[in-house]
CSV table of N, CA, C and O in Angstrom, one decimal:
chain,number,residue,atom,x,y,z
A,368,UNK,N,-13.2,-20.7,15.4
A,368,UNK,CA,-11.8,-20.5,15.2
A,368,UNK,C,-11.5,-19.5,14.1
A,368,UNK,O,-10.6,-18.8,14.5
A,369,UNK,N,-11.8,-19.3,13.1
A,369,UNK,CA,-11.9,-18.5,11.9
A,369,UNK,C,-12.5,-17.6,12.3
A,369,UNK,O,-12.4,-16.9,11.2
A,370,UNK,N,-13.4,-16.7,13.2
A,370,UNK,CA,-13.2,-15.3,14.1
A,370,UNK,C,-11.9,-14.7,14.6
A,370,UNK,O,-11.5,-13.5,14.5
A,371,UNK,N,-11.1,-16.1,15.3
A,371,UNK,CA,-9.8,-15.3,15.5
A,371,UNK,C,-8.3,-14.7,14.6
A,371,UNK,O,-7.3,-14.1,15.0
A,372,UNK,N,-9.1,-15.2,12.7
A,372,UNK,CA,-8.3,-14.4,12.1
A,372,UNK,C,-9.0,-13.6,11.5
A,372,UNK,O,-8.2,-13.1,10.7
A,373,UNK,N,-10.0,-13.1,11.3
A,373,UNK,CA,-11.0,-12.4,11.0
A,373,UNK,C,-10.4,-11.3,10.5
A,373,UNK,O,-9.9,-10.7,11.5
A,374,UNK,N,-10.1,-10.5,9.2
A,374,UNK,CA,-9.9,-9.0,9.5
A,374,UNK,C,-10.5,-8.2,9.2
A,374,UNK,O,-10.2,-7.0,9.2
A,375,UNK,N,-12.0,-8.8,8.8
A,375,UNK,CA,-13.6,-7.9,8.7
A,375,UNK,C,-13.4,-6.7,9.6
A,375,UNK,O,-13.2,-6.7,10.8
A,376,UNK,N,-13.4,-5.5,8.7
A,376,UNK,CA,-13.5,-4.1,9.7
A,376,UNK,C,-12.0,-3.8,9.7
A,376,UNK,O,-11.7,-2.7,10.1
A,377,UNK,N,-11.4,-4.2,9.4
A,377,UNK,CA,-10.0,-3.7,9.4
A,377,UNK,C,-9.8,-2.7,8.8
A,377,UNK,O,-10.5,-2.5,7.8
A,378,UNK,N,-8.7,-1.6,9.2
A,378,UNK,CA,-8.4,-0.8,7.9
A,378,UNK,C,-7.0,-1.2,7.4
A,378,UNK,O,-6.3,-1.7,8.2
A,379,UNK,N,-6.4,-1.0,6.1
A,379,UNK,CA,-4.8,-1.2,5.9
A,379,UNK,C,-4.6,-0.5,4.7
A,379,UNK,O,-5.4,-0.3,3.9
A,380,UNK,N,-3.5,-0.1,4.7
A,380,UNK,CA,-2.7,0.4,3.2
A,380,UNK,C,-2.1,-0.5,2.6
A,380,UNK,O,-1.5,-0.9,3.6
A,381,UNK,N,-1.9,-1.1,1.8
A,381,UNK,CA,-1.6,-1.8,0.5
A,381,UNK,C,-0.4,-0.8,-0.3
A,381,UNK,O,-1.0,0.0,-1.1
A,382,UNK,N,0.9,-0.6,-0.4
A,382,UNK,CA,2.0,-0.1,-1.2
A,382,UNK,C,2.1,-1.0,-2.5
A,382,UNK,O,2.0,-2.2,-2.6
A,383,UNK,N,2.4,0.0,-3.5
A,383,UNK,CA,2.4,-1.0,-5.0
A,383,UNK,C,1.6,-2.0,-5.3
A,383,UNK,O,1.7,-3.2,-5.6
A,384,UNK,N,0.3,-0.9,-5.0
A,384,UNK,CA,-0.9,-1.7,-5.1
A,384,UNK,C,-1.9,-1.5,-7.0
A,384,UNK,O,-3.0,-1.8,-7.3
A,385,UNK,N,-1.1,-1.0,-7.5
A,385,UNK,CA,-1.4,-1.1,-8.7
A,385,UNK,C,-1.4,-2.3,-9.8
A,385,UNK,O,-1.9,-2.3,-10.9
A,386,UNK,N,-0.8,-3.1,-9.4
A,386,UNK,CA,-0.8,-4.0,-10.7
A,386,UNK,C,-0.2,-5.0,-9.7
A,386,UNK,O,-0.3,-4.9,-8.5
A,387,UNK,N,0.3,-6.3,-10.4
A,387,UNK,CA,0.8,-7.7,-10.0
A,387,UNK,C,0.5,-8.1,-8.5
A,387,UNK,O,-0.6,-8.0,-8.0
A,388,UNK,N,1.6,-8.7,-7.7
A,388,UNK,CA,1.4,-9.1,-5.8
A,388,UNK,C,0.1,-8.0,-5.2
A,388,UNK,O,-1.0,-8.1,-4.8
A,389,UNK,N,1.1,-6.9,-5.6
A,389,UNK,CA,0.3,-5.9,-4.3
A,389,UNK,C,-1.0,-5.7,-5.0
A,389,UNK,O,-1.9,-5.5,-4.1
A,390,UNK,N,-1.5,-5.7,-6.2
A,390,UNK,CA,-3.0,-5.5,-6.3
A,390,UNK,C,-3.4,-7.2,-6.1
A,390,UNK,O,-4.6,-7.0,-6.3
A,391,UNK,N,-3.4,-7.9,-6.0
A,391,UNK,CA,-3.6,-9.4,-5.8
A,391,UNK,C,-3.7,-9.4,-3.8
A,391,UNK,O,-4.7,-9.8,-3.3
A,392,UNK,N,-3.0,-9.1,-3.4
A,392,UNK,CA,-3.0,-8.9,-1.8
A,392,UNK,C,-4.1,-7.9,-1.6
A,392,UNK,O,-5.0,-8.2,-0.8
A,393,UNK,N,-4.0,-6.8,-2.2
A,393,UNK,CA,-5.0,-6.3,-2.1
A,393,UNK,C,-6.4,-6.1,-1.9
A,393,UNK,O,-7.0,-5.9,-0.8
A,394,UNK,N,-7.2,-6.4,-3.3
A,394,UNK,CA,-7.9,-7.7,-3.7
A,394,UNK,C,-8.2,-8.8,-2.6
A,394,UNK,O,-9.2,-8.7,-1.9
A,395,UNK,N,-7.6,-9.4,-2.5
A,395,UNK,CA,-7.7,-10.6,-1.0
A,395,UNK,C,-8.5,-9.6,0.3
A,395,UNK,O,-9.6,-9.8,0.7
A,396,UNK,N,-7.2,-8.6,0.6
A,396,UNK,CA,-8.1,-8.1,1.8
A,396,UNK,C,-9.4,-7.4,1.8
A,396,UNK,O,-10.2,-7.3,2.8
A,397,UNK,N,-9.5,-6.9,0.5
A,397,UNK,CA,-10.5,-6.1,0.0
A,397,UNK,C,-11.6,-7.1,0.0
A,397,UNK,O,-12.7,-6.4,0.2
A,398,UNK,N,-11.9,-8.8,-0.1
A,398,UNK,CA,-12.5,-9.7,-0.4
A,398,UNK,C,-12.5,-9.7,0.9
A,398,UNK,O,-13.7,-9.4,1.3
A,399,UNK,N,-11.9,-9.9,1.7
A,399,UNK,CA,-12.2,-10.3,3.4
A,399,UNK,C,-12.5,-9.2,4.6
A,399,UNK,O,-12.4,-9.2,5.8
A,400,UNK,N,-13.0,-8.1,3.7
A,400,UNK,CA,-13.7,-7.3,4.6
A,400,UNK,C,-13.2,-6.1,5.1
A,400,UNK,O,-14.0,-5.3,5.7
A,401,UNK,N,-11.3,-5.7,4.7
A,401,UNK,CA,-10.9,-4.6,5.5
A,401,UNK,C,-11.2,-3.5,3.8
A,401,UNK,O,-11.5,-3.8,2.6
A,402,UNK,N,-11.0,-2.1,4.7
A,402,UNK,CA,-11.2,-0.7,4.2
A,402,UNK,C,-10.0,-0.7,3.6
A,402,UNK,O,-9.2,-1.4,4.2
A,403,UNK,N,-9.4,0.2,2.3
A,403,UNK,CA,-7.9,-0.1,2.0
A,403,UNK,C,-7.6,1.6,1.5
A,403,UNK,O,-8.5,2.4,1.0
A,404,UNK,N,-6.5,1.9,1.7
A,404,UNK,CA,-6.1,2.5,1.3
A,404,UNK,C,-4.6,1.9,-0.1
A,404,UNK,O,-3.7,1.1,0.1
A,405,UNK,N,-4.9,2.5,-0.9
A,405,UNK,CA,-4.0,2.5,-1.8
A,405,UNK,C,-2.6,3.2,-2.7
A,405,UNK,O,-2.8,4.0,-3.6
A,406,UNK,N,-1.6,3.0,-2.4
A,406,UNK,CA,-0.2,3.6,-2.3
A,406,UNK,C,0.1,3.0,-3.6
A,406,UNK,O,-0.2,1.8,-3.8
A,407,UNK,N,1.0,4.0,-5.2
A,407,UNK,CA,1.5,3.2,-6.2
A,407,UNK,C,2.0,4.7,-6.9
A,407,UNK,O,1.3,5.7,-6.9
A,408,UNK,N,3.0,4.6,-7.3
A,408,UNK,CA,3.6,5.4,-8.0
A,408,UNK,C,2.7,5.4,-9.8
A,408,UNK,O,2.9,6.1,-10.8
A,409,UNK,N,2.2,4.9,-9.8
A,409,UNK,CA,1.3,5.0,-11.5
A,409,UNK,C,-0.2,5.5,-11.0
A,409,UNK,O,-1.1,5.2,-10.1
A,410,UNK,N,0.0,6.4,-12.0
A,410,UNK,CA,-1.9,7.1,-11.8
A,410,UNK,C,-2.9,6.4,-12.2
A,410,UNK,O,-4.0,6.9,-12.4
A,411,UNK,N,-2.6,5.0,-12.5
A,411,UNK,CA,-3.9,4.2,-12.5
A,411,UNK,C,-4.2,3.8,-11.3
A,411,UNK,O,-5.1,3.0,-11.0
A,412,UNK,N,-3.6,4.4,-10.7
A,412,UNK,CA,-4.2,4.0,-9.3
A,412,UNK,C,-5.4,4.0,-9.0
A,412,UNK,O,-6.1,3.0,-8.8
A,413,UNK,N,-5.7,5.4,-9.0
A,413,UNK,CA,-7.2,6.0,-9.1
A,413,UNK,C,-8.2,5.0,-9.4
A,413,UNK,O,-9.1,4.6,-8.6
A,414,UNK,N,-8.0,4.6,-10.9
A,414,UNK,CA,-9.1,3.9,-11.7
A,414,UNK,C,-9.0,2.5,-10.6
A,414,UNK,O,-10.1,2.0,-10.3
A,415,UNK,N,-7.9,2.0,-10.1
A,415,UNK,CA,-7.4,0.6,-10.0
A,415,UNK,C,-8.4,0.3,-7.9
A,415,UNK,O,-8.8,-0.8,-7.4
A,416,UNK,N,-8.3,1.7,-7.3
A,416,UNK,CA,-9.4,1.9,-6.2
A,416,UNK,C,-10.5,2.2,-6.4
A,416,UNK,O,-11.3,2.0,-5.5
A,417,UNK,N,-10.9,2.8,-7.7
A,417,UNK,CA,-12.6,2.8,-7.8
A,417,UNK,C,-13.1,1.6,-8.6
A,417,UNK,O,-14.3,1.3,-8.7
A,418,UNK,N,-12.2,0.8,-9.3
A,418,UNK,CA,-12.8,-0.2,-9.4
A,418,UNK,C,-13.1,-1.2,-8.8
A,418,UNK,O,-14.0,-2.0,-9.2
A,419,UNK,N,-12.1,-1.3,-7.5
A,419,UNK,CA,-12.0,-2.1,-6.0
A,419,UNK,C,-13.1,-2.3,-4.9
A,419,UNK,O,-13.6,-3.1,-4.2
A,420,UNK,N,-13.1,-0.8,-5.2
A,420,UNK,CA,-14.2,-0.4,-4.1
A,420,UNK,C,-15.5,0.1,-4.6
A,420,UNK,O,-16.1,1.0,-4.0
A,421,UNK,N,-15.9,-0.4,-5.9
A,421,UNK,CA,-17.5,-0.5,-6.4
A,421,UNK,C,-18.4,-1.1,-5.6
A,421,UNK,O,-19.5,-0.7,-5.3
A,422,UNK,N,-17.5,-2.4,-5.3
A,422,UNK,CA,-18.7,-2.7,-4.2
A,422,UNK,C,-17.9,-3.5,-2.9
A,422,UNK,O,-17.1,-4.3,-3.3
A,423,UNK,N,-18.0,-3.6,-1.5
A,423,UNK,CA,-17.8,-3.8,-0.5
A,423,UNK,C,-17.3,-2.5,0.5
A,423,UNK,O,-17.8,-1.3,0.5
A,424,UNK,N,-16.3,-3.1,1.3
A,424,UNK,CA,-15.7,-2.2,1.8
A,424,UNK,C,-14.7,-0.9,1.1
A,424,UNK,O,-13.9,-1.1,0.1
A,425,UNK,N,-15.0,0.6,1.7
A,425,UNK,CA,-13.8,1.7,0.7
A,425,UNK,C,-12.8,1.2,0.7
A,425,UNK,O,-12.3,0.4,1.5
A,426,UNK,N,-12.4,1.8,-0.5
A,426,UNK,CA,-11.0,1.6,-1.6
A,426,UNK,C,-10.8,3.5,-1.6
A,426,UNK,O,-11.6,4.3,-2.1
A,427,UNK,N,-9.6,3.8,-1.1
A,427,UNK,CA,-8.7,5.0,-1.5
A,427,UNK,C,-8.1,5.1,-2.0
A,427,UNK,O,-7.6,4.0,-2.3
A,428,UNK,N,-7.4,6.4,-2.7
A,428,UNK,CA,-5.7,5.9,-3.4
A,428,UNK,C,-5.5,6.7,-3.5
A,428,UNK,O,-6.3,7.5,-3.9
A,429,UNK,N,-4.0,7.2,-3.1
A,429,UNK,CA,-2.9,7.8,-2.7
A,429,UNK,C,-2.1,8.1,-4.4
A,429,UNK,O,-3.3,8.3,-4.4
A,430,UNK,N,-1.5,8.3,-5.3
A,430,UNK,CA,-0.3,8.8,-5.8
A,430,UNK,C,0.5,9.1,-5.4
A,430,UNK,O,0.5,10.3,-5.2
A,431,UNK,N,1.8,8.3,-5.1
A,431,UNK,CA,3.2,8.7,-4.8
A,431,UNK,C,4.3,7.8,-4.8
A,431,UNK,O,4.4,6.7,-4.4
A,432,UNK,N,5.5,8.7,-5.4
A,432,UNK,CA,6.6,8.2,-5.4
A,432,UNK,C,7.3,8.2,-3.7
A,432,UNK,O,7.7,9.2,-3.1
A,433,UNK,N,7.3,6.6,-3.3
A,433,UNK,CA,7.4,6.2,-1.7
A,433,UNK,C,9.2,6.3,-1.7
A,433,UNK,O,9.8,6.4,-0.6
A,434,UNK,N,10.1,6.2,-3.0
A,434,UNK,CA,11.4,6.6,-2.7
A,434,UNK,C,11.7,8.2,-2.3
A,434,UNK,O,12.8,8.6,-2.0
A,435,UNK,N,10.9,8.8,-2.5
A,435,UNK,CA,11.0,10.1,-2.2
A,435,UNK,C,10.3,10.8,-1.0
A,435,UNK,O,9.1,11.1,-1.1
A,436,UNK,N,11.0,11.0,0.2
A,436,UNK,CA,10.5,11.1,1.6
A,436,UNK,C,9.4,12.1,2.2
A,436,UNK,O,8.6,11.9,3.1
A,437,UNK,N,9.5,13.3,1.3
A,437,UNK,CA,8.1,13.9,1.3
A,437,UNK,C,6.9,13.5,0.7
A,437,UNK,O,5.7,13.9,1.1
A,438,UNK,N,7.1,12.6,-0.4
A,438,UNK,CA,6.2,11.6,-1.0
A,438,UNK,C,5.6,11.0,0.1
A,438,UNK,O,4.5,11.0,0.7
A,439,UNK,N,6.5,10.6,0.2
A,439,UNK,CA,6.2,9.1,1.4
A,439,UNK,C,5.2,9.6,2.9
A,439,UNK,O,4.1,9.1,3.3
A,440,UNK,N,5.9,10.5,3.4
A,440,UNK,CA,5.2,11.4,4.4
A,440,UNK,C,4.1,11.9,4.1
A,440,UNK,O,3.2,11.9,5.0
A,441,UNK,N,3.8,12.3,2.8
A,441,UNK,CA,2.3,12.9,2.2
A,441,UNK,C,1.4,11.7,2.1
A,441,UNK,O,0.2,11.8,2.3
A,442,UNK,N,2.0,10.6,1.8
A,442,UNK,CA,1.1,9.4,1.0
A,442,UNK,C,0.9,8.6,2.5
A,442,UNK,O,0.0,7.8,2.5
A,443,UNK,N,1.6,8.7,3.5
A,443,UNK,CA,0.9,8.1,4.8
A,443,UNK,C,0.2,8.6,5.7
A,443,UNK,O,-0.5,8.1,6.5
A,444,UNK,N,0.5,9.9,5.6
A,444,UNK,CA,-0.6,11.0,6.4
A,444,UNK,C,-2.0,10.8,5.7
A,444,UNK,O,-3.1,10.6,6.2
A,445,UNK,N,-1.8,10.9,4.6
A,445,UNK,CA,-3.5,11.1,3.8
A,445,UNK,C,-4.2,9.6,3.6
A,445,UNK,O,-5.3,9.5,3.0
A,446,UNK,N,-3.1,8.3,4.1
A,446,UNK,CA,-4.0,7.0,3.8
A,446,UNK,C,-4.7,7.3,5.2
A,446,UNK,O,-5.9,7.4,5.3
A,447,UNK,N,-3.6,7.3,6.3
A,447,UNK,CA,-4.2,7.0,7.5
A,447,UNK,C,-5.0,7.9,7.7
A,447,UNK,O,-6.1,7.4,8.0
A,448,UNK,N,-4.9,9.1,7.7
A,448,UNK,CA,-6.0,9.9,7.9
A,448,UNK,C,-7.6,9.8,7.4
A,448,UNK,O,-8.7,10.0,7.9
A,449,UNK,N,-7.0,9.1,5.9
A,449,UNK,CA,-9.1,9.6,5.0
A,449,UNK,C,-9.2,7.7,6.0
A,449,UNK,O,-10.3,7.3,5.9
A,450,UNK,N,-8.5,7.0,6.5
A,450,UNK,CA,-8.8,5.9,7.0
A,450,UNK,C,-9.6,6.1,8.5
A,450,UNK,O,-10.5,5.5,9.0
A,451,UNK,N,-9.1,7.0,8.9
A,451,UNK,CA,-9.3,6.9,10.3
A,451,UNK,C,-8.6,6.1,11.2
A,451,UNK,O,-9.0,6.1,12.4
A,452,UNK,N,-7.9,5.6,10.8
A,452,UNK,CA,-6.7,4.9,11.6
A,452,UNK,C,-6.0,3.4,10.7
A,452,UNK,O,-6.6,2.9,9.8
A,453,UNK,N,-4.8,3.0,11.1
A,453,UNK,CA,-4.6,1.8,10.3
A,453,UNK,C,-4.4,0.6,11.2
A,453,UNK,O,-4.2,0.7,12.4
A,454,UNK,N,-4.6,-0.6,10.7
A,454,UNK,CA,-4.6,-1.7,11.6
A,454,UNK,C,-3.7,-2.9,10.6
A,454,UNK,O,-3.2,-3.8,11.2
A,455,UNK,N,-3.6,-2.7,9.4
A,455,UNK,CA,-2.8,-3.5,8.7
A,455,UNK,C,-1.3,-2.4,7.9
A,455,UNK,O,-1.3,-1.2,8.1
A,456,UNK,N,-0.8,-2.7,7.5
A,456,UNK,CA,0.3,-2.1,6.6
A,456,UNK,C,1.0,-3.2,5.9
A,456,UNK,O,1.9,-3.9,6.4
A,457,UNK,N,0.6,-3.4,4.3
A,457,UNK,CA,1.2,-4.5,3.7
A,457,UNK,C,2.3,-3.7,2.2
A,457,UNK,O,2.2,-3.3,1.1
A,458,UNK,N,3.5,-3.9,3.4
A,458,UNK,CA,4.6,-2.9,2.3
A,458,UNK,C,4.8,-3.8,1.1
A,458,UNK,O,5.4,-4.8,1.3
A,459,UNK,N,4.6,-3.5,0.3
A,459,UNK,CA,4.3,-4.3,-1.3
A,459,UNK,C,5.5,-3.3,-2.0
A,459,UNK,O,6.5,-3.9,-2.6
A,460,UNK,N,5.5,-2.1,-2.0
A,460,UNK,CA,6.7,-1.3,-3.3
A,460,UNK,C,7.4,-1.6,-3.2
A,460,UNK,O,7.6,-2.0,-2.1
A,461,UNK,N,8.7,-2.0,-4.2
A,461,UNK,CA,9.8,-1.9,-4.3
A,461,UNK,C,10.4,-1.7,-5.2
A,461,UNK,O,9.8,-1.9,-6.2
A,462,UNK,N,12.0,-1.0,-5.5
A,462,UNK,CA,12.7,-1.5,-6.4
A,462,UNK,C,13.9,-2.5,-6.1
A,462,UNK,O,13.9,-3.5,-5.4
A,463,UNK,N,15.3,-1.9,-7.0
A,463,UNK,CA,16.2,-3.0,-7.1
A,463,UNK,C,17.1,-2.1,-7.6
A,463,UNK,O,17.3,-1.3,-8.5
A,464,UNK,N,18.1,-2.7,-5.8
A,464,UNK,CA,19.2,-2.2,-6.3
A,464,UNK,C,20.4,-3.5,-5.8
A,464,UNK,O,20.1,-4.5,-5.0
A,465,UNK,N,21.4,-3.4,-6.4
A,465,UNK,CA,22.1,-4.8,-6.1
A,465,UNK,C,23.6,-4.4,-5.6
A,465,UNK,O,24.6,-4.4,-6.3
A,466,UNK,N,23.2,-4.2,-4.1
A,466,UNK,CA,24.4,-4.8,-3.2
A,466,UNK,C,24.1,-5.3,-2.1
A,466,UNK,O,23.0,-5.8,-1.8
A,467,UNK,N,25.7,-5.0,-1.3
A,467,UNK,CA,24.7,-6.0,0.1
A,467,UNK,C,24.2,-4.9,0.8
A,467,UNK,O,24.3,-3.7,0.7
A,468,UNK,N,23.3,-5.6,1.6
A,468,UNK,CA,22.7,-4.5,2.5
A,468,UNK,C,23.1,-3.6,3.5
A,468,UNK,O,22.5,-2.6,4.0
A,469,UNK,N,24.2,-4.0,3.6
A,469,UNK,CA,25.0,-3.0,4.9
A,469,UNK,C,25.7,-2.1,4.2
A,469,UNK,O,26.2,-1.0,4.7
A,470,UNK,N,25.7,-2.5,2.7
A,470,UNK,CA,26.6,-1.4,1.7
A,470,UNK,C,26.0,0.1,1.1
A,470,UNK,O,26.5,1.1,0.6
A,471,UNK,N,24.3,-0.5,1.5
A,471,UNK,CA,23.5,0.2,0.9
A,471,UNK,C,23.3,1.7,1.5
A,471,UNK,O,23.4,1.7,2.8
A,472,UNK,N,23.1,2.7,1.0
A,472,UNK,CA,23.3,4.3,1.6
A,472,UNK,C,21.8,4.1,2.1
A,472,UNK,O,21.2,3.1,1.9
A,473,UNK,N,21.3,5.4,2.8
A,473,UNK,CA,19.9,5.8,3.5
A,473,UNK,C,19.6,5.8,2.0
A,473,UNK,O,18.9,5.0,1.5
A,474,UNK,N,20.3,6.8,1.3
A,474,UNK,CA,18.9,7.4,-0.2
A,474,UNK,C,18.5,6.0,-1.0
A,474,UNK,O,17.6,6.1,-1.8
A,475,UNK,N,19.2,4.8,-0.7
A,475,UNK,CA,18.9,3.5,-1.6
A,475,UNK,C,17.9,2.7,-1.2
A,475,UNK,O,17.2,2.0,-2.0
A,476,UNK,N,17.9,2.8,0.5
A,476,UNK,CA,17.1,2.4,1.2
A,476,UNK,C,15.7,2.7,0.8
A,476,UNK,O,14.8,2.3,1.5
């Protein structure tokens, strides 16, 4: 039964994968076997995927600001690509903005 959630071999990107949830989710998948690419607006990123991926499956990392749409576009072309494909996507970034949601413009989005 525990084959059928298996995600050994997987690949996935991880967003706001530098510090708190998203490096802790991370981490997890990185423990269970999938390849990761790594998405975070801080340049410890770097350090925060070669220290991930010392030993098991690769750890990549991306730098980029994901509110900013050529960001965004650059930083999923180059996970999925050095990946060779993706099978997971665990959207971790966020910020905070406070209205309701239907109030909210595309650029807040």
């Amino acid at each position: 039964m525990t084959d059928l959630f298996s995600v050994e071999g997987k690949k996935a990107i991880v967003t706001g994968a530098a510090r708190g949830l998203g490096r802790g989710m991370a981490q997890g998948l990185h423990d269970a076997g999938v390849e990761l690419a790594l998405i975070d607006i801080v340049d410890n990123i770097h350090d925060v995927a070669d220290k991930m991926g010392s030993e098991g499956p690769r750890v990549a990392s991306v730098q980029a600001d994901l509110a900013q749409r050529d960001q965004l576009r650059r930083a999923f072309g180059q996970a999925v690509s050095g990946l060779g494909g993706l099978d997971i996507l665990l959207n971790n970034a966020g910020t905070t903005r406070w209205s309701e949601a239907e109030d909210m413009s595309e650029e807040d989005w």
